[in-house]
mmCIF file of C-alpha atoms in Angstrom:
data_model
loop_
_atom_site.group_PDB
_atom_site.id
_atom_site.type_symbol
_atom_site.label_atom_id
_atom_site.label_comp_id
_atom_site.label_asym_id
_atom_site.label_seq_id
_atom_site.Cartn_x
_atom_site.Cartn_y
_atom_site.Cartn_z
ATOM 1 C CA ASP A 1 0.000 0.000 0.000
ATOM 2 C CA ARG A 2 1.635 3.209 -1.216
ATOM 3 C CA SER A 3 -1.229 5.576 -0.474
ATOM 4 C CA PRO A 4 -0.561 9.085 0.932
ATOM 5 C CA SER A 5 -2.055 8.025 4.273
ATOM 6 C CA ARG A 6 0.560 5.272 4.427
ATOM 7 C CA GLY A 7 3.237 7.952 3.923
ATOM 8 C CA LEU A 8 1.866 10.034 6.794
ATOM 9 C CA GLY A 9 1.636 6.911 8.945
ATOM 10 C CA ASP A 10 5.309 6.188 8.248
ATOM 11 C CA VAL A 11 6.182 9.729 9.306
ATOM 12 C CA TYR A 12 4.341 9.308 12.613
ATOM 13 C CA LYS A 13 5.946 5.917 13.163
ATOM 14 C CA ARG A 14 9.445 7.253 12.616
ATOM 15 C CA GLN A 15 8.782 10.233 14.873
ATOM 16 C CA GLY A 16 7.228 8.192 17.663
ATOM 17 C CA LEU A 17 9.699 5.298 17.608
ATOM 18 C CA GLY A 18 12.845 6.796 16.086
ATOM 19 C CA ARG A 19 15.496 9.123 17.407
ATOM 20 C CA LYS A 20 12.992 11.592 18.852
ATOM 21 C CA ASN A 21 13.085 9.797 22.210
ATOM 22 C CA GLY A 22 16.853 10.179 22.403
ATOM 23 C CA ASP A 23 16.581 13.792 21.259
ATOM 24 C CA VAL A 24 14.256 14.601 24.166
ATOM 25 C CA VAL A 25 16.796 13.231 26.647
ATOM 26 C CA GLU A 26 19.614 15.091 24.907
ATOM 27 C CA TYR A 27 17.800 18.444 24.934
ATOM 28 C CA ALA A 28 16.661 17.983 28.543
ATOM 29 C CA VAL A 29 20.258 17.374 29.672
ATOM 30 C CA GLN A 30 21.373 20.363 27.591
ATOM 31 C CA PHE A 31 18.771 22.587 29.269
ATOM 32 C CA VAL A 32 19.525 21.473 32.841
ATOM 33 C CA GLY A 33 23.295 21.440 32.361
ATOM 34 C CA GLY A 34 23.344 24.862 30.740
ATOM 35 C CA PHE A 35 21.518 26.527 33.598
ATOM 36 C CA ILE A 36 23.563 24.748 36.256
ATOM 37 C CA ILE A 37 26.735 26.119 34.690
ATOM 38 C CA ALA A 38 25.185 29.560 34.293
ATOM 39 C CA PHE A 39 24.130 29.820 37.953
ATOM 40 C CA MET A 40 27.553 28.599 39.064
ATOM 41 C CA GLN A 41 29.258 31.336 37.043
ATOM 42 C CA SER A 42 26.960 34.273 37.852
ATOM 43 C CA TRP A 43 23.531 34.000 39.360
ATOM 44 C CA ARG A 44 22.848 37.719 38.902
ATOM 45 C CA LEU A 45 23.489 37.704 35.157
ATOM 46 C CA THR A 46 21.602 34.427 34.798
ATOM 47 C CA LEU A 47 18.503 35.896 36.447
ATOM 48 C CA VAL A 48 18.586 38.848 34.050
ATOM 49 C CA LEU A 49 19.011 36.598 31.027
ATOM 50 C CA LEU A 50 16.057 34.517 32.184
ATOM 51 C CA CYS A 51 13.860 37.393 31.017
ATOM 52 C CA ALA A 52 14.910 36.619 27.440
ATOM 53 C CA ILE A 53 14.488 32.846 27.764
ATOM 54 C CA PRO A 54 10.772 32.754 26.792
ATOM 55 C CA ALA A 55 11.563 34.594 23.562
ATOM 56 C CA VAL A 56 14.460 32.253 22.706
ATOM 57 C CA VAL A 57 12.367 29.172 23.510
ATOM 58 C CA ALA A 58 9.427 30.478 21.482
ATOM 59 C CA ALA A 59 11.618 31.312 18.480
ATOM 60 C CA THR A 60 13.305 27.901 18.577
ATOM 61 C CA GLY A 61 9.954 26.134 18.925
ATOM 62 C CA VAL A 62 8.430 28.105 16.043
ATOM 63 C CA MET A 63 11.396 27.294 13.793
ATOM 64 C CA ALA A 64 11.296 23.573 14.615
ATOM 65 C CA THR A 65 7.497 23.398 14.286
ATOM 66 C CA MET A 66 7.510 25.099 10.893
ATOM 67 C CA ALA A 67 10.235 22.765 9.641
ATOM 68 C CA THR A 68 8.383 19.667 10.918
ATOM 69 C CA ARG A 69 5.101 20.775 9.362
ATOM 70 C CA ALA A 70 6.737 21.385 5.992
ATOM 71 C CA GLN A 71 8.463 18.001 6.194
ATOM 72 C CA LYS A 72 5.122 16.246 6.759
ATOM 73 C CA LYS A 73 3.546 18.024 3.791
ATOM 74 C CA GLY A 74 6.527 17.102 1.635
ATOM 75 C CA ALA A 75 6.298 13.456 2.713
ATOM 76 C CA LEU A 76 2.602 13.367 1.771
ATOM 77 C CA ALA A 77 3.273 14.984 -1.607
ATOM 78 C CA TYR A 78 6.070 12.558 -2.474
ATOM 79 C CA ALA A 79 3.964 9.636 -1.233
ATOM 80 C CA ALA A 80 1.138 10.657 -3.560
ATOM 81 C CA ALA A 81 3.555 10.899 -6.502
ATOM 82 C CA GLY A 82 5.078 7.523 -5.634
ATOM 83 C CA SER A 83 1.600 6.006 -5.362
ATOM 84 C CA LYS A 84 0.744 7.269 -8.836
ATOM 85 C CA ALA A 85 3.974 5.886 -10.293
ATOM 86 C CA HIS A 86 3.482 2.525 -8.579
ATOM 87 C CA GLU A 87 -0.103 2.303 -9.823
ATOM 88 C CA SER A 88 0.950 3.097 -13.395
ATOM 89 C CA LEU A 89 3.802 0.592 -13.415
ATOM 90 C CA ALA A 90 1.622 -2.121 -11.890
ATOM 91 C CA ALA A 91 -0.943 -1.607 -14.675
ATOM 92 C CA ILE A 92 1.597 -0.937 -17.426
ATOM 93 C CA ARG A 93 -0.211 -3.245 -19.873
ATOM 94 C CA THR A 94 -3.478 -1.365 -19.449
ATOM 95 C CA VAL A 95 -1.709 1.992 -19.749
ATOM 96 C CA GLN A 96 0.031 0.839 -22.924
ATOM 97 C CA ALA A 97 -3.106 -0.696 -24.424
ATOM 98 C CA LEU A 98 -5.239 2.394 -23.831
ATOM 99 C CA ARG A 99 -2.427 4.803 -24.792
ATOM 100 C CA LEU A 100 -2.619 6.625 -21.459
ATOM 101 C CA GLN A 101 1.097 7.440 -21.246
ATOM 102 C CA ASP A 102 0.613 11.187 -21.700
ATOM 103 C CA LYS A 103 -2.240 11.317 -19.203
ATOM 104 C CA VAL A 104 -0.243 9.405 -16.579
ATOM 105 C CA LYS A 105 2.816 11.571 -17.198
ATOM 106 C CA THR A 106 0.737 14.750 -16.797
ATOM 107 C CA ALA A 107 -0.735 13.506 -13.511
ATOM 108 C CA TYR A 108 2.698 12.492 -12.235
ATOM 109 C CA ASP A 109 4.195 15.864 -13.192
ATOM 110 C CA ARG A 110 1.344 17.625 -11.386
ATOM 111 C CA LEU A 111 1.999 15.630 -8.215
ATOM 112 C CA LEU A 112 5.715 16.335 -8.460
ATOM 113 C CA GLY A 113 4.836 20.010 -8.835
ATOM 114 C CA GLU A 114 2.976 19.828 -5.526
ATOM 115 C CA ALA A 115 6.032 18.205 -3.949
ATOM 116 C CA GLU A 116 8.194 21.005 -5.370
ATOM 117 C CA LYS A 117 5.880 23.595 -3.816
ATOM 118 C CA MET A 118 6.215 21.847 -0.459
ATOM 119 C CA GLY A 119 10.001 21.921 -0.835
ATOM 120 C CA CYS A 120 9.933 25.662 -1.523
ATOM 121 C CA GLU A 121 7.633 26.174 1.449
ATOM 122 C CA LYS A 122 10.022 24.181 3.628
ATOM 123 C CA ALA A 123 12.949 26.356 2.536
ATOM 124 C CA ARG A 124 10.935 29.542 3.069
ATOM 125 C CA ASN A 125 9.788 28.463 6.523
ATOM 126 C CA GLY A 126 13.336 27.507 7.430
ATOM 127 C CA ALA A 127 14.635 30.913 6.356
ATOM 128 C CA VAL A 128 11.957 32.739 8.355
ATOM 129 C CA GLY A 129 12.551 30.549 11.396
ATOM 130 C CA VAL A 130 16.329 30.975 11.332
ATOM 131 C CA GLY A 131 15.963 34.719 10.862
ATOM 132 C CA LEU A 132 13.557 34.997 13.786
ATOM 133 C CA LEU A 133 15.804 32.904 16.023
ATOM 134 C CA SER A 134 18.871 34.937 15.052
ATOM 135 C CA PHE A 135 17.056 38.198 15.816
ATOM 136 C CA VAL A 136 16.044 36.986 19.291
ATOM 137 C CA ILE A 137 19.537 35.674 20.031
ATOM 138 C CA TYR A 138 21.193 38.941 18.968
ATOM 139 C CA CYS A 139 18.788 40.902 21.155
ATOM 140 C CA THR A 140 19.748 38.588 24.009
ATOM 141 C CA PHE A 141 23.400 39.254 23.161
ATOM 142 C CA ALA A 142 22.812 42.956 23.599
ATOM 143 C CA LEU A 143 21.027 42.483 26.938
ATOM 144 C CA GLY A 144 23.633 40.047 28.294
ATOM 145 C CA PHE A 145 26.660 42.071 27.281
ATOM 146 C CA PHE A 146 25.109 45.305 28.530
ATOM 147 C CA TYR A 147 24.349 43.985 32.001
ATOM 148 C CA GLY A 148 27.514 41.873 32.083
ATOM 149 C CA ALA A 149 29.628 44.942 31.347
ATOM 150 C CA ARG A 150 27.962 46.764 34.237
ATOM 151 C CA LEU A 151 28.750 43.860 36.579
ATOM 152 C CA VAL A 152 32.372 43.780 35.436
ATOM 153 C CA ALA A 153 32.656 47.542 35.905
ATOM 154 C CA ALA A 154 31.164 47.283 39.396
ATOM 155 C CA ASP A 155 33.767 44.653 40.366
ATOM 156 C CA VAL A 156 36.771 46.573 39.078
ATOM 157 C CA GLY A 157 39.578 46.373 41.612
ATOM 158 C CA CYS A 158 38.532 43.132 43.288
ATOM 159 C CA SER A 159 41.033 40.317 43.517
ATOM 160 C CA MET A 160 41.205 37.940 40.550
ATOM 161 C CA TYR A 161 41.254 35.064 43.054
ATOM 162 C CA ASP A 162 37.903 36.080 44.501
ATOM 163 C CA SER A 163 35.252 33.680 43.155
ATOM 164 C CA SER A 164 32.544 36.316 43.505
ATOM 165 C CA CYS A 165 34.465 38.745 41.284
ATOM 166 C CA MET A 166 32.806 39.213 37.873
ATOM 167 C CA THR A 167 35.091 38.994 34.846
ATOM 168 C CA GLY A 168 34.650 39.062 31.109
ATOM 169 C CA GLY A 169 35.209 35.316 30.932
ATOM 170 C CA LYS A 170 32.383 34.662 33.381
ATOM 171 C CA VAL A 171 30.093 36.941 31.374
ATOM 172 C CA LEU A 172 30.729 34.953 28.190
ATOM 173 C CA SER A 173 30.462 31.541 29.841
ATOM 174 C CA THR A 174 27.249 32.501 31.638
ATOM 175 C CA PHE A 175 25.757 33.998 28.529
ATOM 176 C CA PHE A 176 26.428 31.039 26.229
ATOM 177 C CA ALA A 177 25.379 28.527 28.898
ATOM 178 C CA VAL A 178 21.988 30.247 29.197
ATOM 179 C CA ILE A 179 21.572 30.474 25.407
ATOM 180 C CA MET A 180 22.389 26.783 24.860
ATOM 181 C CA GLY A 181 20.090 25.755 27.704
ATOM 182 C CA ALA A 182 17.214 27.790 26.292
ATOM 183 C CA MET A 183 17.735 26.415 22.775
ATOM 184 C CA GLY A 184 17.699 22.896 24.208
ATOM 185 C CA LEU A 185 14.332 23.547 25.838
ATOM 186 C CA GLY A 186 12.888 25.005 22.636
ATOM 187 C CA SER A 187 14.140 22.080 20.549
ATOM 188 C CA ALA A 188 12.605 19.556 22.954
ATOM 189 C CA PHE A 189 9.027 20.797 22.417
ATOM 190 C CA PRO A 190 8.634 19.571 18.777
ATOM 191 C CA CYS A 191 10.168 16.222 19.729
ATOM 192 C CA VAL A 192 7.694 15.775 22.569
ATOM 193 C CA ALA A 193 4.841 16.744 20.233
ATOM 194 C CA SER A 194 6.029 14.147 17.686
ATOM 195 C CA ILE A 195 6.161 11.448 20.361
ATOM 196 C CA VAL A 196 2.632 12.342 21.497
ATOM 197 C CA GLN A 197 1.406 12.127 17.891
ATOM 198 C CA GLY A 198 3.072 8.732 17.510
ATOM 199 C CA ARG A 199 1.481 7.482 20.722
ATOM 200 C CA SER A 200 -1.928 8.739 19.598
ATOM 201 C CA ALA A 201 -1.568 6.999 16.241
ATOM 202 C CA ALA A 202 -0.490 3.770 17.949
ATOM 203 C CA ALA A 203 -3.332 3.839 20.474
ATOM 204 C CA THR A 204 -5.836 2.732 17.822
ATOM 205 C CA ILE A 205 -3.559 -0.084 16.689
ATOM 206 C CA PHE A 206 -3.000 -1.326 20.231
ATOM 207 C CA HIS A 207 -6.756 -1.202 20.815
ATOM 208 C CA VAL A 208 -7.310 -3.468 17.808
ATOM 209 C CA ILE A 209 -4.479 -5.799 18.867
ATOM 210 C CA GLY A 210 -5.776 -6.073 22.419
ATOM 211 C CA ARG A 211 -9.428 -6.537 21.455
ATOM 212 C CA VAL A 212 -10.792 -10.019 22.114
ATOM 213 C CA PRO A 213 -13.000 -10.897 19.109
ATOM 214 C CA ALA A 214 -16.403 -12.498 19.461
ATOM 215 C CA ILE A 215 -14.992 -15.512 17.615
ATOM 216 C CA ASP A 216 -11.724 -16.238 19.387
ATOM 217 C CA ALA A 217 -9.743 -18.746 17.343
ATOM 218 C CA TYR A 218 -7.239 -19.203 20.197
ATOM 219 C CA SER A 219 -9.825 -19.962 22.909
ATOM 220 C CA THR A 220 -9.587 -23.445 24.462
ATOM 221 C CA GLU A 221 -13.030 -23.287 26.089
ATOM 222 C CA GLY A 222 -15.956 -25.410 24.952
ATOM 223 C CA ARG A 223 -16.124 -28.845 23.396
ATOM 224 C CA VAL A 224 -13.329 -29.913 21.052
ATOM 225 C CA LEU A 225 -14.290 -32.385 18.348
ATOM 226 C CA ALA A 226 -11.545 -34.822 17.508
ATOM 227 C CA PRO A 227 -11.198 -35.727 13.786
ATOM 228 C CA PRO A 228 -12.778 -39.221 14.185
ATOM 229 C CA GLU A 229 -15.901 -37.617 15.690
ATOM 230 C CA VAL A 230 -16.427 -35.168 12.836
ATOM 231 C CA GLN A 231 -18.785 -36.537 10.169
ATOM 232 C CA GLY A 232 -19.290 -33.276 8.263
ATOM 233 C CA HIS A 233 -23.050 -32.744 8.557
ATOM 234 C CA ILE A 234 -23.619 -28.981 8.264
ATOM 235 C CA GLU A 235 -26.846 -27.207 9.076
ATOM 236 C CA LEU A 236 -27.879 -23.546 9.099
ATOM 237 C CA ARG A 237 -31.044 -23.159 11.163
ATOM 238 C CA ASN A 238 -33.118 -19.938 10.883
ATOM 239 C CA VAL A 239 -30.030 -17.780 10.330
ATOM 240 C CA THR A 240 -30.345 -14.002 10.179
ATOM 241 C CA PHE A 241 -27.195 -12.034 9.406
ATOM 242 C CA ALA A 242 -26.014 -8.548 8.443
ATOM 243 C CA TYR A 243 -22.420 -7.414 8.052
ATOM 244 C CA PRO A 244 -21.081 -5.167 10.846
ATOM 245 C CA THR A 245 -20.223 -2.444 8.320
ATOM 246 C CA ARG A 246 -23.806 -2.472 6.935
ATOM 247 C CA PRO A 247 -26.064 -3.428 9.829
ATOM 248 C CA GLU A 248 -29.134 -1.929 8.131
ATOM 249 C CA LYS A 249 -28.949 -4.379 5.196
ATOM 250 C CA GLN A 250 -29.741 -7.990 6.070
ATOM 251 C CA VAL A 251 -28.060 -10.529 3.817
ATOM 252 C CA CYS A 252 -29.876 -13.547 5.306
ATOM 253 C CA ARG A 253 -33.282 -13.550 7.005
ATOM 254 C CA GLN A 254 -34.491 -16.756 8.682
ATOM 255 C CA TYR A 255 -32.407 -18.797 6.242
ATOM 256 C CA SER A 256 -32.060 -22.555 6.682
ATOM 257 C CA LEU A 257 -29.816 -24.983 4.830
ATOM 258 C CA THR A 258 -28.847 -28.609 5.383
ATOM 259 C CA ILE A 259 -25.793 -30.237 3.813
ATOM 260 C CA GLN A 260 -25.324 -33.932 4.434
ATOM 261 C CA ALA A 261 -21.884 -35.375 5.079
ATOM 262 C CA GLY A 262 -20.119 -36.011 1.789
ATOM 263 C CA GLN A 263 -22.774 -34.191 -0.212
ATOM 264 C CA THR A 264 -21.776 -31.702 -2.903
ATOM 265 C CA VAL A 265 -23.907 -28.564 -2.899
ATOM 266 C CA ALA A 266 -23.824 -25.604 -5.286
ATOM 267 C CA LEU A 267 -25.054 -22.173 -4.170
ATOM 268 C CA VAL A 268 -26.413 -20.296 -7.189
ATOM 269 C CA GLY A 269 -27.771 -16.781 -7.400
ATOM 270 C CA PRO A 270 -27.032 -13.205 -8.436
ATOM 271 C CA SER A 271 -24.288 -11.169 -6.832
ATOM 272 C CA GLY A 272 -25.093 -9.893 -3.359
ATOM 273 C CA GLU A 273 -27.627 -12.613 -2.484
ATOM 274 C CA GLY A 274 -25.506 -14.221 0.247
ATOM 275 C CA LYS A 275 -23.543 -17.043 -1.380
ATOM 276 C CA SER A 276 -20.173 -15.919 0.011
ATOM 277 C CA THR A 277 -21.891 -14.974 3.273
ATOM 278 C CA ILE A 278 -23.087 -18.551 3.771
ATOM 279 C CA MET A 279 -19.530 -19.795 3.273
ATOM 280 C CA SER A 280 -18.221 -17.206 5.748
ATOM 281 C CA LEU A 281 -20.754 -18.306 8.348
ATOM 282 C CA VAL A 282 -19.886 -21.972 7.850
ATOM 283 C CA LEU A 283 -16.176 -21.178 8.174
ATOM 284 C CA ARG A 284 -16.937 -19.153 11.338
ATOM 285 C CA PHE A 285 -15.587 -15.868 10.040
ATOM 286 C CA TYR A 286 -18.811 -14.291 11.374
ATOM 287 C CA SER A 287 -21.533 -15.158 13.873
ATOM 288 C CA PRO A 288 -25.222 -14.909 12.918
ATOM 289 C CA GLN A 289 -27.378 -12.324 14.653
ATOM 290 C CA GLU A 290 -30.129 -14.960 15.002
ATOM 291 C CA GLY A 291 -30.255 -18.684 14.475
ATOM 292 C CA GLU A 292 -27.539 -21.334 14.690
ATOM 293 C CA VAL A 293 -24.809 -22.882 12.599
ATOM 294 C CA LEU A 294 -24.357 -26.556 13.512
ATOM 295 C CA LEU A 295 -21.725 -29.135 12.723
ATOM 296 C CA ASP A 296 -22.974 -32.685 13.272
ATOM 297 C CA GLY A 297 -25.821 -31.234 15.326
ATOM 298 C CA ILE A 298 -23.517 -29.224 17.641
ATOM 299 C CA PRO A 299 -23.596 -25.385 17.560
ATOM 300 C CA TYR A 300 -20.173 -23.890 16.878
#
């Protein structure tokens, strides 16, 4: 299945199960470690720079979110183009016989054009995001260096061996530790969002996997007929059935059928009259809403 929804599902799977989990740990350690170093160097400058942290985090988050969104759109566009190519190659004889080469090529070029637009949008979003992040960081530069210079000027004349003395080196180390910590926090948000999306997508799958069907092929309860006991007498007694996807349309209504052991029976009728349904009921793919299906007189 090469449908666009499959492409989006692959994106969610990679984001929920791939390197995003490790990235969250990496960015969390970067955030905590950066601020520990910053407070050790200068708690006063760190507290001032904390005012700029929300802006840095927001800019980093916006940049990462825009890039992720464009990547998803690009994956869907390329998946649609790949689906069209796969469909055409799988039916190459039909395409050749009906002389549909130009039509298929036009459709494929149109889908590739959509993918190209998504690529341009990704580049544009990346440029805007990087520009916004750079603007915020440079404004933080100005704030940090301004207040850091005042702290250095206030500590002029103190001993270089005094740990509380503010120096230019401490200003730089504090400043870059805060910036790296804030960027780590901003980068962690898109990763967490991707993991949440992956978990949400997997919740439906796990629900289906964990569901116990009405006809449990692995159940050991009930009577087990050994091969010598089975004669092969099949009987449908007053069976009423409708498919779960179309409960309003009954395929069988009070239908009865008896097939003797060893007897060959042909079910004849127009399409949609229940021939395949009878076989599905006998094979226990479905259970009737009313009535019974019996094997050698035993309901099963």
